[in-house]
Amino acid sequence: MAGLKLTSSEALFERAVQIMPGGVNSPVRAFKAVGGKPVFIENAKGQYLYDVDGNRYTDYIGSWGPMILGHSDERILEAVVKQIQKGISYGTSSALEVEMAELIIEMVPVLEMVRMVNSGTEAVMSAVRAARGFTGRDKIIKFEGCYHGHADTLLVKAGSGVMTAGVPDSIGVPKGCAKDTLTAEYNNLESVKALFAENYNKIACVIVEPVAANMGLVLPEKGFLTGLRKLCDDNGTLLLFDEVITGFRLKADGASGYYGVKPDIVTYGKIIGAGMPVGAYGGRKDVMSVVAPLGNVYQAGTLSGNPIAMCAGITQLKILKDSPEIYTYVDKLGKRFRDGVQKVFKEYKKQVNVSGIGSLSCIYFTQNKVCDYRTAKTSDTEEFAKYFTHMLSKGNYFGPSQFEAIFISAAHTSKDIDKTLEDITEYIVNSNSNKRF
Ligand code: HOZ
């Protein structure tokens, strides 16, 4: 409107949309699903994000998971600053890579060999190639609503931003790339069995988020993961756990440790680099031995094992390994949040479905039990948008989509959670009185 001064975030967004698709470098950041304009972050410390207009937000995304210790942890900053003096990128081997591999393998017993890459997308893309190379089979099974990054093969009925945008599949993915990707229903072993029966001896791997954290947050029902393990064993198929979200977050040994199910390959993302652009895939030695130069599955990268990223990651992982009380603490806060949300919505007779495990949560605006993609989609996304807008205005930064998870870090306090619960209460009171947001 003429005469109205733009905030610094608004001014930045006006510039950004001219020269970046949608004004962002990752779709969900554009706030398309929730309306309004994105805020631009200037810095982050502990549990808080600070925007360019000087507003402070309690951060419930934690860079989509990796900031489990909170932002700008002094121990990580100090290690990184020291390492930077020694060079930013070598493009050749360093001791840090060996230290990182040894550390991950020590922390996650199902891993025997690992390869570092630069993102979760790259990790999954490479792991699927290794699974295909190892088995000599082309087809893979994924689950509707699970998100495994944006590689062509995996952008089929994907969760996260794809689900937020309401497009089942991305255009630009050649049919040939997606034809070997079969989709089953999460928490439905029968749907997996049917695909195995129709594709006898053709399935290289079943890839699954052991806790589906990209269609909100859907927990595996009892027997689902063990059932997948058995089906894979019966069919000579590899089981691939995508632990980009759950790795080192549910527990130091991730979902495989939490549920006691042993996958053949595991993929990780940014948490391995304490938020730096890092990913990794690893697993059984015989499977990983197909990766070049040991085997003939080609995969490479100049930035893989980057010394700064390794140094940040090693520092964070060591803290997590040596301080199991961190998990007890964040899990307790996660429970406090979920119990509080349930209590206030119940008190004001508003039906929501709150899901969660440890420090991960999701509030679905639906009366239905959410167990898969179809039921997650029953959530009222318009109501979510109103809720999101109110919460942001009160200084709470949640993912700007119904289909992203809520993350709590070790820097959060019960006071933060209680303040957020007060803001939720205010949202409910206002929405009950039909107040416009
Ligand atoms: N959709 C991504 C998380 N599941 C968000 C990536 C980002 O915008 O940083």
Coordinates of C-alpha atoms and ligand atoms in Angstrom, one line a residue:
M1 CA 0.0 0.0 0.0
A2 CA 1.3 3.5 -0.9
G3 CA 3.0 5.3 2.0
L4 CA 3.4 2.1 4.1
K5 CA 7.0 1.5 5.0
L6 CA 8.2 -2.0 4.3
T7 CA 9.9 -4.0 7.0
S8 CA 13.4 -5.1 6.2
S9 CA 12.2 -8.7 5.6
E10 CA 9.5 -7.5 3.2
A11 CA 12.1 -5.3 1.3
L12 CA 14.4 -8.3 1.0
F13 CA 11.6 -10.5 -0.2
E14 CA 10.7 -7.9 -2.9
R15 CA 14.3 -8.0 -4.1
A16 CA 14.5 -11.8 -3.8
V17 CA 11.4 -12.6 -5.9
Q18 CA 12.9 -10.7 -8.9
I19 CA 16.0 -12.8 -9.1
M20 CA 15.3 -16.1 -7.3
P21 CA 12.5 -18.6 -8.1
G22 CA 9.8 -17.7 -5.6
G23 CA 12.3 -15.5 -3.8
V24 CA 13.8 -18.5 -2.0
N25 CA 16.3 -21.3 -2.3
S26 CA 13.9 -24.0 -1.0
P27 CA 10.2 -23.9 -1.7
V28 CA 8.7 -24.2 1.8
R29 CA 10.5 -21.0 2.9
A30 CA 8.3 -18.9 0.6
F31 CA 5.4 -19.3 3.0
K32 CA 3.1 -20.2 0.1
A33 CA 1.2 -22.7 2.1
V34 CA 0.5 -20.3 5.0
G35 CA 0.2 -17.0 3.3
G36 CA 2.1 -13.9 4.3
K37 CA 5.7 -13.2 3.6
P38 CA 8.8 -15.0 4.9
V39 CA 10.9 -13.5 7.6
F40 CA 14.7 -13.2 6.8
I41 CA 17.0 -14.4 9.6
E42 CA 20.0 -12.3 10.6
N43 CA 21.4 -14.6 13.3
A44 CA 20.6 -17.5 15.6
K45 CA 21.7 -18.3 19.1
G46 CA 20.5 -21.1 21.4
Q47 CA 16.8 -21.7 21.0
Y48 CA 16.2 -18.4 19.2
L49 CA 16.2 -17.0 15.7
Y50 CA 16.5 -13.2 15.2
D51 CA 15.2 -11.6 12.0
V52 CA 16.5 -8.6 10.1
D53 CA 13.9 -6.4 11.8
G54 CA 15.1 -7.3 15.3
N55 CA 12.3 -9.7 16.1
R56 CA 13.1 -12.8 18.2
Y57 CA 11.5 -16.2 17.6
T58 CA 11.6 -19.4 19.6
D59 CA 12.8 -21.7 16.9
Y60 CA 10.9 -25.0 16.4
I61 CA 12.6 -26.1 13.2
G62 CA 16.3 -26.1 14.3
S63 CA 17.4 -25.9 10.6
W64 CA 15.1 -28.9 10.1
G65 CA 16.7 -31.0 12.8
P66 CA 20.5 -30.7 13.1
M67 CA 20.6 -28.0 15.7
I68 CA 19.8 -30.5 18.5
L69 CA 22.2 -28.6 20.8
G70 CA 20.7 -25.2 19.8
H71 CA 22.2 -22.6 17.5
S72 CA 25.7 -21.4 17.7
D73 CA 26.9 -23.8 20.4
E74 CA 30.1 -22.3 21.7
R75 CA 32.0 -25.7 21.6
I76 CA 31.2 -26.1 17.9
L77 CA 32.0 -22.5 17.0
E78 CA 35.3 -22.7 18.7
A79 CA 36.3 -26.0 16.9
V80 CA 35.2 -24.6 13.6
V81 CA 37.1 -21.3 14.0
K82 CA 40.2 -23.3 14.8
Q83 CA 39.8 -25.5 11.8
I84 CA 39.1 -22.6 9.4
Q85 CA 42.6 -21.3 10.1
K86 CA 43.9 -24.6 8.6
G87 CA 42.1 -24.2 5.3
I88 CA 38.5 -24.3 4.0
S89 CA 38.5 -27.1 1.5
Y90 CA 41.2 -29.6 0.5
G91 CA 39.5 -31.8 -2.1
T92 CA 41.7 -34.6 -0.8
S93 CA 41.9 -36.9 2.2
S94 CA 42.2 -35.7 5.8
A95 CA 42.4 -37.3 9.2
L96 CA 39.0 -35.7 10.1
E97 CA 37.3 -37.9 7.6
V98 CA 38.7 -41.0 9.3
E99 CA 37.8 -39.7 12.7
M100 CA 34.2 -39.0 11.5
A101 CA 33.8 -42.4 10.0
E102 CA 35.1 -44.1 13.1
L103 CA 32.9 -42.0 15.4
I104 CA 29.7 -42.7 13.4
I105 CA 30.4 -46.4 13.2
E106 CA 31.1 -46.5 17.0
M107 CA 27.8 -44.7 17.7
V108 CA 25.6 -46.7 15.3
P109 CA 26.3 -50.4 15.6
V110 CA 24.5 -51.3 12.4
L111 CA 27.1 -49.4 10.3
E112 CA 30.2 -51.2 9.2
M113 CA 31.4 -48.8 6.5
V114 CA 30.4 -45.2 5.6
R115 CA 30.8 -42.7 2.8
M116 CA 30.4 -39.0 3.4
V117 CA 28.5 -36.8 1.0
N118 CA 27.0 -33.3 1.1
S119 CA 23.3 -33.6 1.8
G120 CA 20.6 -36.0 2.6
T121 CA 19.4 -35.9 -1.0
E122 CA 22.9 -37.0 -2.2
A123 CA 23.1 -39.6 0.5
V124 CA 19.8 -41.3 -0.5
M125 CA 20.5 -41.0 -4.3
S126 CA 23.8 -42.7 -3.8
A127 CA 22.5 -45.3 -1.3
V128 CA 19.8 -46.4 -3.8
R129 CA 22.4 -46.7 -6.5
A130 CA 24.5 -48.9 -4.2
A131 CA 21.5 -51.0 -3.4
R132 CA 20.8 -51.4 -7.2
G133 CA 24.4 -52.2 -7.9
F134 CA 24.6 -54.7 -5.1
T135 CA 21.5 -56.6 -5.9
G136 CA 21.6 -56.2 -9.7
R137 CA 17.9 -55.2 -9.5
D138 CA 16.3 -51.9 -10.7
K139 CA 13.0 -51.5 -8.8
I140 CA 12.7 -49.9 -5.4
I141 CA 9.7 -49.5 -3.0
K142 CA 9.1 -46.2 -1.2
F143 CA 6.2 -45.1 0.8
E144 CA 3.6 -42.4 0.0
G145 CA 4.4 -39.2 1.9
C146 CA 7.9 -40.2 2.8
Y147 CA 10.5 -37.7 1.5
H148 CA 13.9 -38.7 0.5
G149 CA 15.3 -35.6 -1.1
H150 CA 14.8 -34.4 -4.6
A151 CA 16.7 -37.0 -6.7
D152 CA 14.6 -38.0 -9.8
T153 CA 14.1 -41.6 -8.7
L154 CA 12.7 -40.5 -5.4
L155 CA 10.4 -37.6 -6.3
V156 CA 7.4 -39.9 -6.5
K157 CA 4.5 -39.4 -4.2
A158 CA 6.9 -37.5 -1.9
G159 CA 6.2 -35.7 1.3
S160 CA 7.6 -32.4 2.6
G161 CA 7.5 -29.5 0.1
V162 CA 6.0 -31.6 -2.6
M163 CA 3.1 -32.5 -0.4
T164 CA 2.8 -28.9 0.8
A165 CA 2.5 -27.7 -2.8
G166 CA -0.2 -30.4 -3.3
V167 CA 1.6 -31.9 -6.4
P168 CA 1.8 -35.7 -6.3
D169 CA 4.9 -35.7 -8.5
S170 CA 7.3 -33.1 -9.9
I171 CA 7.2 -32.3 -13.6
G172 CA 10.6 -32.6 -15.2
V173 CA 11.2 -36.1 -13.9
P174 CA 11.4 -38.3 -17.0
K175 CA 8.9 -41.2 -16.8
G176 CA 11.9 -43.6 -17.3
C177 CA 13.5 -42.3 -14.1
A178 CA 10.4 -42.9 -12.0
K179 CA 9.1 -46.1 -13.6
D180 CA 11.1 -48.3 -11.3
T181 CA 9.9 -46.5 -8.1
L182 CA 6.9 -48.4 -6.7
T183 CA 4.9 -46.8 -3.9
A184 CA 3.3 -48.5 -0.9
E185 CA 1.3 -47.2 2.0
Y186 CA 3.1 -46.3 5.2
N187 CA 2.1 -48.6 8.0
N188 CA 0.5 -51.0 5.6
L189 CA 2.6 -54.2 5.2
E190 CA -0.1 -55.7 2.9
S191 CA 0.6 -53.0 0.3
V192 CA 4.3 -53.9 0.4
K193 CA 3.6 -57.6 0.2
A194 CA 1.5 -57.0 -2.9
L195 CA 4.3 -55.1 -4.6
F196 CA 6.8 -57.9 -3.8
A197 CA 4.4 -60.5 -5.3
E198 CA 3.9 -58.5 -8.5
N199 CA 7.6 -57.9 -8.9
Y200 CA 9.2 -61.2 -7.9
N201 CA 13.0 -60.9 -7.6
K202 CA 13.0 -57.4 -9.0
I203 CA 13.1 -55.2 -5.9
A204 CA 16.6 -53.8 -5.0
C205 CA 15.5 -52.1 -1.8
V206 CA 12.7 -50.8 0.4
I207 CA 13.4 -47.3 1.5
V208 CA 11.6 -45.9 4.5
E209 CA 11.8 -43.1 7.0
P210 CA 11.5 -45.2 10.1
V211 CA 9.5 -42.3 11.6
A212 CA 7.9 -40.5 8.8
A213 CA 8.8 -36.9 9.4
N214 CA 7.9 -35.2 6.2
M215 CA 4.1 -35.7 6.2
G216 CA 4.0 -34.0 9.6
L217 CA 5.1 -36.8 11.9
V218 CA 3.7 -40.3 11.5
L219 CA 5.0 -43.0 13.8
P220 CA 5.5 -46.6 12.7
E221 CA 2.9 -48.9 14.1
K222 CA 3.9 -51.9 16.1
G223 CA 5.3 -54.5 13.8
F224 CA 5.7 -52.3 10.7
L225 CA 9.5 -51.9 10.7
T226 CA 10.1 -55.5 11.8
G227 CA 7.6 -56.6 9.1
L228 CA 9.6 -54.7 6.5
R229 CA 12.8 -56.4 7.7
K230 CA 11.2 -59.8 7.3
L231 CA 9.8 -59.1 3.9
C232 CA 13.1 -57.8 2.7
D233 CA 14.9 -60.9 4.0
D234 CA 12.4 -63.2 2.4
N235 CA 12.9 -61.5 -1.0
G236 CA 16.7 -60.9 -1.0
T237 CA 15.9 -57.1 -0.9
L238 CA 17.9 -54.5 1.1
L239 CA 16.2 -52.5 3.8
L240 CA 17.2 -48.8 3.6
F241 CA 16.4 -46.5 6.6
D242 CA 16.4 -42.9 5.7
E243 CA 17.5 -41.4 9.0
V244 CA 18.1 -37.8 7.8
I245 CA 15.7 -36.7 10.5
T246 CA 15.8 -39.4 13.1
G247 CA 19.6 -40.1 13.0
F248 CA 21.3 -39.0 16.2
R249 CA 18.1 -37.3 17.2
L250 CA 15.8 -40.1 18.5
K251 CA 18.8 -41.5 20.2
A252 CA 22.5 -41.5 19.6
D253 CA 22.0 -44.6 17.4
G254 CA 18.9 -43.3 15.8
A255 CA 15.7 -45.1 14.8
S256 CA 17.5 -48.4 14.1
G257 CA 18.6 -48.4 17.8
Y258 CA 15.3 -47.0 19.1
Y259 CA 13.2 -49.7 17.4
G260 CA 15.9 -52.5 17.4
V261 CA 15.5 -53.1 13.7
K262 CA 18.7 -53.6 11.6
P263 CA 18.6 -52.0 8.2
D264 CA 21.2 -52.9 5.5
I265 CA 21.9 -49.3 4.6
V266 CA 21.3 -46.0 6.5
T267 CA 21.3 -42.5 5.2
Y268 CA 22.0 -39.3 7.1
G269 CA 21.9 -35.6 6.5
K270 CA 22.8 -32.3 8.1
I271 CA 22.8 -33.5 11.7
I272 CA 26.1 -35.2 10.9
G273 CA 27.6 -31.8 10.1
A274 CA 26.0 -30.0 13.0
G275 CA 24.0 -28.1 10.4
M276 CA 26.7 -27.8 7.8
P277 CA 25.9 -29.2 4.3
V278 CA 26.7 -32.8 5.0
G279 CA 25.2 -36.2 4.4
A280 CA 26.4 -39.8 4.7
Y281 CA 25.3 -43.3 3.8
G282 CA 26.6 -46.4 5.3
G283 CA 25.8 -50.0 6.3
R284 CA 26.8 -53.6 5.8
K285 CA 30.4 -53.9 4.6
D286 CA 29.5 -56.2 1.7
V287 CA 26.9 -53.7 0.5
M288 CA 29.2 -50.7 0.8
S289 CA 32.0 -52.5 -0.9
V290 CA 30.2 -52.0 -4.3
V291 CA 31.0 -48.2 -4.0
A292 CA 33.9 -46.9 -6.1
P293 CA 36.8 -47.2 -5.9
L294 CA 36.3 -50.5 -4.1
G295 CA 33.5 -51.5 -6.4
N296 CA 31.8 -50.3 -9.6
V297 CA 29.0 -48.1 -8.3
Y298 CA 30.3 -44.7 -9.1
Q299 CA 29.8 -41.8 -6.7
A300 CA 32.2 -38.9 -6.0
G301 CA 32.4 -35.3 -4.7
T302 CA 35.0 -32.6 -4.2
L303 CA 33.2 -31.3 -1.1
S304 CA 32.6 -34.7 0.4
G305 CA 34.3 -34.9 3.8
N306 CA 35.0 -31.2 3.8
P307 CA 37.2 -30.4 6.8
I308 CA 35.1 -27.6 8.3
A309 CA 31.9 -29.7 8.0
M310 CA 33.7 -32.7 9.5
C311 CA 35.1 -30.7 12.3
A312 CA 31.6 -29.2 13.2
G313 CA 30.0 -32.6 12.9
I314 CA 32.6 -34.5 15.0
T315 CA 32.3 -31.9 17.8
Q316 CA 28.5 -32.2 17.9
L317 CA 28.5 -36.0 17.6
K318 CA 31.1 -36.4 20.4
I319 CA 28.9 -34.2 22.7
L320 CA 25.9 -36.4 21.9
K321 CA 27.8 -39.6 22.5
D322 CA 29.2 -38.4 25.8
S323 CA 26.1 -36.8 27.1
P324 CA 23.1 -39.2 27.0
E325 CA 21.3 -36.8 29.4
I326 CA 20.7 -34.5 26.4
Y327 CA 18.3 -37.0 25.0
T328 CA 16.5 -37.4 28.3
Y329 CA 16.2 -33.6 28.5
V330 CA 14.9 -32.9 24.9
D331 CA 12.5 -35.9 25.1
K332 CA 11.1 -34.5 28.4
L333 CA 10.5 -31.1 26.7
G334 CA 8.9 -32.8 23.7
K335 CA 6.5 -34.6 26.1
R336 CA 5.8 -31.3 28.0
F337 CA 5.0 -29.7 24.7
R338 CA 2.7 -32.5 23.5
D339 CA 0.9 -32.9 26.8
G340 CA 0.4 -29.2 27.0
V341 CA -1.0 -28.9 23.5
Q342 CA -3.3 -31.8 24.1
K343 CA -4.5 -30.3 27.4
V344 CA -5.3 -26.8 26.0
F345 CA -7.0 -28.0 22.9
K346 CA -9.1 -30.4 25.0
E347 CA -9.9 -27.7 27.5
Y348 CA -11.3 -25.5 24.7
K349 CA -13.0 -28.5 23.1
K350 CA -11.1 -28.3 19.8
Q351 CA -10.1 -31.5 18.2
V352 CA -6.6 -31.9 17.0
N353 CA -4.3 -34.9 16.6
V354 CA -0.9 -34.5 18.3
S355 CA 1.7 -37.0 17.3
G356 CA 5.3 -37.2 18.6
I357 CA 8.3 -39.1 19.7
G358 CA 11.1 -37.7 21.8
S359 CA 11.9 -34.2 20.7
L360 CA 9.8 -34.5 17.5
S361 CA 6.2 -33.5 17.3
C362 CA 3.3 -32.5 15.0
I363 CA -0.1 -31.0 15.5
Y364 CA -2.6 -32.1 12.9
F365 CA -5.8 -30.1 12.6
T366 CA -7.9 -33.2 12.1
Q367 CA -10.1 -35.5 14.2
N368 CA -8.8 -38.6 12.4
K369 CA -6.0 -40.8 13.6
V370 CA -3.0 -40.1 11.4
C371 CA -1.2 -43.2 10.3
D372 CA -0.2 -42.5 6.7
Y373 CA -0.3 -40.1 3.8
R374 CA -4.0 -40.3 3.2
T375 CA -4.9 -39.6 6.8
A376 CA -2.3 -36.9 7.2
K377 CA -3.9 -35.1 4.2
T378 CA -7.2 -34.9 6.2
S379 CA -5.7 -32.1 8.2
D380 CA -7.3 -28.7 7.7
T381 CA -4.4 -26.8 6.1
E382 CA -6.3 -23.5 6.2
E383 CA -6.6 -23.8 9.9
F384 CA -3.0 -24.7 10.1
A385 CA -2.1 -21.5 8.2
K386 CA -4.1 -19.3 10.6
Y387 CA -2.5 -21.1 13.6
F388 CA 1.0 -20.6 12.0
T389 CA 0.4 -16.9 11.4
H390 CA -0.7 -16.3 15.0
M391 CA 2.2 -18.3 16.4
L392 CA 4.7 -16.4 14.2
S393 CA 3.3 -13.1 15.3
K394 CA 3.8 -14.1 18.9
G395 CA 7.4 -15.1 18.3
N396 CA 7.3 -18.8 17.6
Y397 CA 8.9 -20.1 14.5
F398 CA 7.3 -23.3 13.3
G399 CA 7.8 -24.9 9.9
P400 CA 5.6 -23.0 7.4
S401 CA 3.7 -26.1 6.4
Q402 CA 1.4 -28.6 8.1
F403 CA 3.6 -31.4 6.7
E404 CA 6.8 -30.5 8.5
A405 CA 7.8 -31.7 11.9
I406 CA 8.4 -29.6 15.1
F407 CA 11.9 -29.9 16.6
I408 CA 13.0 -29.1 20.1
S409 CA 16.6 -28.6 21.1
A410 CA 18.7 -28.9 24.2
A411 CA 18.8 -25.1 24.4
H412 CA 15.0 -24.8 24.8
T413 CA 13.7 -24.5 28.4
S414 CA 10.4 -25.4 30.0
K415 CA 9.8 -21.7 30.2
D416 CA 10.0 -21.5 26.4
I417 CA 7.6 -24.4 26.0
D418 CA 5.1 -22.9 28.5
K419 CA 5.2 -19.5 26.7
T420 CA 4.5 -21.3 23.4
L421 CA 1.6 -23.1 25.1
E422 CA 0.2 -19.7 26.3
D423 CA 0.4 -18.5 22.7
I424 CA -1.5 -21.6 21.5
T425 CA -4.1 -21.0 24.1
E426 CA -4.5 -17.4 22.9
Y427 CA -4.9 -18.8 19.3
I428 CA -7.7 -21.2 20.4
V429 CA -9.5 -18.5 22.4
N430 CA -9.3 -16.1 19.4
S431 CA -10.4 -18.7 16.9
N432 CA -13.3 -19.8 19.1
S433 CA -14.5 -16.3 19.1
N434 CA -14.0 -16.1 15.3
K435 CA -11.6 -13.3 15.7
R436 CA -9.8 -12.6 12.4
F437 CA -6.0 -13.1 12.4
Ligands
HOZ1 N1 11.3 -29.3 3.1 C1 12.5 -29.3 3.8 C2 12.4 -29.9 5.1 N2 11.8 -31.2 5.1 C3 12.9 -27.8 4.0 C4 14.2 -27.5 3.5 C5 14.4 -26.0 3.7 O1 13.6 -25.2 3.3 O2 15.5 -25.7 4.3

